[in-house]
PDB file of C-alpha atoms in Angstrom:
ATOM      1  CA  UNK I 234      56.828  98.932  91.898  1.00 72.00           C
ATOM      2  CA  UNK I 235      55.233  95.683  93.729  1.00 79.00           C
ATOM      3  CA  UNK I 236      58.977  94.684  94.860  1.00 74.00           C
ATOM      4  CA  UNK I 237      59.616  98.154  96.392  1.00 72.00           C
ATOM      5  CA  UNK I 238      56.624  97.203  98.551  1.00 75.00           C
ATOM      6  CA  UNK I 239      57.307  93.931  99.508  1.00 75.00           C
ATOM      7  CA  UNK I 240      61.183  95.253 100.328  1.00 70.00           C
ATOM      8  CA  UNK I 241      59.458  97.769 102.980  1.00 71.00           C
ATOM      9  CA  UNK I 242      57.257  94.361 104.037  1.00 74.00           C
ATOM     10  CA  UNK I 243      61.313  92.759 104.819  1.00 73.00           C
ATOM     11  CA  UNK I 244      62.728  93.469 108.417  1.00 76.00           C
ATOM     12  CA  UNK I 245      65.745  94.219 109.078  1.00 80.00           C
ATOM     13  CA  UNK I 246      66.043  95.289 105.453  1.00 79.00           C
ATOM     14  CA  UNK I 247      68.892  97.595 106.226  1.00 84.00           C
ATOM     15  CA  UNK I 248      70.947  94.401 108.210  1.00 87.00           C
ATOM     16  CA  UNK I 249      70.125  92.796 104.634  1.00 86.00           C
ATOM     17  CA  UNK I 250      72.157  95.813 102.952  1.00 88.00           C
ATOM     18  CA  UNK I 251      74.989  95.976 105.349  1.00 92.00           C
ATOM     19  CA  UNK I 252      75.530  92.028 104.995  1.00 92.00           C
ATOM     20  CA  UNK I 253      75.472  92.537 101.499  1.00 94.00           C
ATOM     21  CA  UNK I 254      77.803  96.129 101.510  1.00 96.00           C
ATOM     22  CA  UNK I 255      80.427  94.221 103.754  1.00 96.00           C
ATOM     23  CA  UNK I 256      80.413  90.771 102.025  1.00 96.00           C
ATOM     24  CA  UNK I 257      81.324  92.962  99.116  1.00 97.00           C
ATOM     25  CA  UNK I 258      83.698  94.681 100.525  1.00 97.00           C
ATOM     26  CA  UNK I 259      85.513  91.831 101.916  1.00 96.00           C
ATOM     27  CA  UNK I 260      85.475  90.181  97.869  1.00 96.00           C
ATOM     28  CA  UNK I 261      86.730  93.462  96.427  1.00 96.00           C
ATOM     29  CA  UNK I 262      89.164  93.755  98.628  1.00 97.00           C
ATOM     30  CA  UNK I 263      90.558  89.970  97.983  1.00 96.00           C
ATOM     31  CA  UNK I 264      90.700  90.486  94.533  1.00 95.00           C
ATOM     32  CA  UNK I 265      92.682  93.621  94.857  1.00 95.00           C
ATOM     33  CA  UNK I 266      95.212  91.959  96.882  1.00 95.00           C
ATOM     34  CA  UNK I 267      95.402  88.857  94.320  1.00 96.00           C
ATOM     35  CA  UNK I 268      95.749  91.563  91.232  1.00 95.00           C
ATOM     36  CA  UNK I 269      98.454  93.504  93.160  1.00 94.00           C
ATOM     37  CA  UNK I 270     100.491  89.715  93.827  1.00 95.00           C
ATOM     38  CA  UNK I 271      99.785  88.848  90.589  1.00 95.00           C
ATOM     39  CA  UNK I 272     101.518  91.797  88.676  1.00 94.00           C
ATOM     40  CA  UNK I 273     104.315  92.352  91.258  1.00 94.00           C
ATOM     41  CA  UNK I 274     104.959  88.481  90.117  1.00 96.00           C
ATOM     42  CA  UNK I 275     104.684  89.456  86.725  1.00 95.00           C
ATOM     43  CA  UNK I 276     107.041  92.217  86.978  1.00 96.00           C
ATOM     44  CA  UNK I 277     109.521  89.765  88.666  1.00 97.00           C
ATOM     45  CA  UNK I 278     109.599  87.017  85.846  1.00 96.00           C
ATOM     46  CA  UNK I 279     109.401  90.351  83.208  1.00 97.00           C
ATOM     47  CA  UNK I 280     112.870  91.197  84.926  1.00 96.00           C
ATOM     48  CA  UNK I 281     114.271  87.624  84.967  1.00 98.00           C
ATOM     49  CA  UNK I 282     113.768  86.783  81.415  1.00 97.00           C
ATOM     50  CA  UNK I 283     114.637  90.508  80.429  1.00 96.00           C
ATOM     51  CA  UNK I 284     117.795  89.788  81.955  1.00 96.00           C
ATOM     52  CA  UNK I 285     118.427  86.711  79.980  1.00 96.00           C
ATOM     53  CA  UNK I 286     118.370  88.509  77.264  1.00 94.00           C
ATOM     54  CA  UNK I 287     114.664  87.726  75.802  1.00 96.00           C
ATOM     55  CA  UNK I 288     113.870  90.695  73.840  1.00 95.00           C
ATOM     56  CA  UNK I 289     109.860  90.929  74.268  1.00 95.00           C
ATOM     57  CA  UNK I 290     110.310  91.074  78.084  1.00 96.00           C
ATOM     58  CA  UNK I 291     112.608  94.015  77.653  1.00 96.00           C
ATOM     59  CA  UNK I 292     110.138  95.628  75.507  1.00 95.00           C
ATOM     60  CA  UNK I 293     107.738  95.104  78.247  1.00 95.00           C
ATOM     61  CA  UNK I 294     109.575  96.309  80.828  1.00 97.00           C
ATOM     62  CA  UNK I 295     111.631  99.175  79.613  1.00 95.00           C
ATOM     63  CA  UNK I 296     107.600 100.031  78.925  1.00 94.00           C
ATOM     64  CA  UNK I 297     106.394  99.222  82.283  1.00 96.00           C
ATOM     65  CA  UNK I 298     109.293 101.287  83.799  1.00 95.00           C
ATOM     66  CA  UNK I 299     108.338 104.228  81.432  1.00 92.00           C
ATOM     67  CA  UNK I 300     104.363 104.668  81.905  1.00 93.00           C
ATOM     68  CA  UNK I 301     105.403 103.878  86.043  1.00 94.00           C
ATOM     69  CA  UNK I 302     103.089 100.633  85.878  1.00 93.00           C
ATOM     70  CA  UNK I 303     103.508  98.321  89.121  1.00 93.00           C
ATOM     71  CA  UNK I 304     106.850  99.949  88.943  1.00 95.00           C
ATOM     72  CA  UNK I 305     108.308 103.373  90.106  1.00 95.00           C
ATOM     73  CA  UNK I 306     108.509 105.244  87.163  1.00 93.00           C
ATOM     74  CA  UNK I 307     112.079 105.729  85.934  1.00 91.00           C
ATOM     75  CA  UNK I 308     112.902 107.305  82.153  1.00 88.00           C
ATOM     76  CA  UNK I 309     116.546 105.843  82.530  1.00 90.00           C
ATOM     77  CA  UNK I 310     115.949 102.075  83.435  1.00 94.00           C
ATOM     78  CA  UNK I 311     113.339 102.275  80.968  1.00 93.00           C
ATOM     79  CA  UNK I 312     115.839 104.063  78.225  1.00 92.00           C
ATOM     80  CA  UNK I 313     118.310 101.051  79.332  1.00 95.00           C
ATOM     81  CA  UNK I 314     116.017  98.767  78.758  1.00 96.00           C
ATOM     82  CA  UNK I 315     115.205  99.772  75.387  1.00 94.00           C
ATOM     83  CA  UNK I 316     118.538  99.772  74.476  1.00 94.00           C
ATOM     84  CA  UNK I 317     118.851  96.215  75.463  1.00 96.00           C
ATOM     85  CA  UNK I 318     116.580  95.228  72.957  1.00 96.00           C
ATOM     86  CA  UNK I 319     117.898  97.708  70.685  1.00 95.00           C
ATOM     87  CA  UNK I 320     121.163  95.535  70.422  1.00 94.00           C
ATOM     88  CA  UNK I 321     118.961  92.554  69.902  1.00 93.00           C
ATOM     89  CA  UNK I 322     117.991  93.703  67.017  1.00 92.00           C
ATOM     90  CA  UNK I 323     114.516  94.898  67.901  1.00 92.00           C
ATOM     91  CA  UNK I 324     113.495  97.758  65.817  1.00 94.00           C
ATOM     92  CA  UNK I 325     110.506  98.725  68.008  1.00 92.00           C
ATOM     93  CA  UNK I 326     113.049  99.548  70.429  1.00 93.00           C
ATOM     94  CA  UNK I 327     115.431 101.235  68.581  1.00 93.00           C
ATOM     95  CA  UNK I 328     112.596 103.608  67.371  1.00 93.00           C
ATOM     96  CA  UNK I 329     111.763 104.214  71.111  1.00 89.00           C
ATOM     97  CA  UNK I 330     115.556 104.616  71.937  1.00 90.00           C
ATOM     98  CA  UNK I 331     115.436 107.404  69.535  1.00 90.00           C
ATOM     99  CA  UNK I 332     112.794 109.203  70.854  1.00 88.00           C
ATOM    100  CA  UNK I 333     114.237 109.148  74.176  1.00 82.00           C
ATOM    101  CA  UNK I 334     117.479 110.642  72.842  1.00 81.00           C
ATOM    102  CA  UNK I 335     115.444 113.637  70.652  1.00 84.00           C
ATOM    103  CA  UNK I 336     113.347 114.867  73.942  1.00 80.00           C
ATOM    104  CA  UNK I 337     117.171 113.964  75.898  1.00 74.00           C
ATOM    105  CA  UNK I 338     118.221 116.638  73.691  1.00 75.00           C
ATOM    106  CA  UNK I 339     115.513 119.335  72.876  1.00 75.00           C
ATOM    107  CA  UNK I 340     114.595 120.070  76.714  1.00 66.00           C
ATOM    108  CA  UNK I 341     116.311 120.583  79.557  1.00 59.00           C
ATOM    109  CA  UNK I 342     113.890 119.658  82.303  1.00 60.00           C
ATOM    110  CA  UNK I 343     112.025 115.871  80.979  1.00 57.00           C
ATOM    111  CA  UNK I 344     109.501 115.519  83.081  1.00 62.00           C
ATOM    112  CA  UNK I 345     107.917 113.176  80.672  1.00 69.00           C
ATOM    113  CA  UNK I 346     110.269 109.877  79.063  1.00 68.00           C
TER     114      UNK I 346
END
């Protein structure tokens, strides 16, 4: 407990902790934006090659489009692109595909895809 007393020893201790608090915040808040760029860029090359017909980026975005992640969540654009991939062949994707179809089918309201 020896530091605790040389901390009450410091002036301006609580200048020391708002420095600190706002240097912080200022890093966090960088490294938000950066992550934010960063996926919205991912999200944009996920759509390019999923458009050129590469079948793990259509995986990854039909998924991205179905959980809602950096992405408004949309069942349909994710059942289309499933079914992209399906007709590559994937069978991940037809196994999703058929999923969506059976809840398409057994409920009226999907609020979940």
């Amino acid at each position: 407990m020896e530091w605790l007393k040389e901390l009450e020893k410091l002036e301006n201790f609580e200048l020391y902790v708002l420095l600190f608090l706002s240097l912080f915040t200022l890093w966090f808040m960088g490294n938000t934006v950066r992550f934010y760029k960063s996926e919205k860029r991912k999200v944009k090359n996920l759509h390019r090659h999923a458009k050129e017909g590469e079948v793990a980026s259509q995986n990854k975005l039909a998924k991205r489009y179905q959980k809602g992640n950096m992405v408004k969540k949309d069942c349909s654009k994710a059942a289309f692109w499933y079914q992209q991939a399906a007709f590559e062949g994937d069978k991940v994707a037809k196994g999703h595909l058929h999923r969506f179809l059976d809840r398409e089918q057994n409920s009226v309201k999907r609020k979940k895809c």
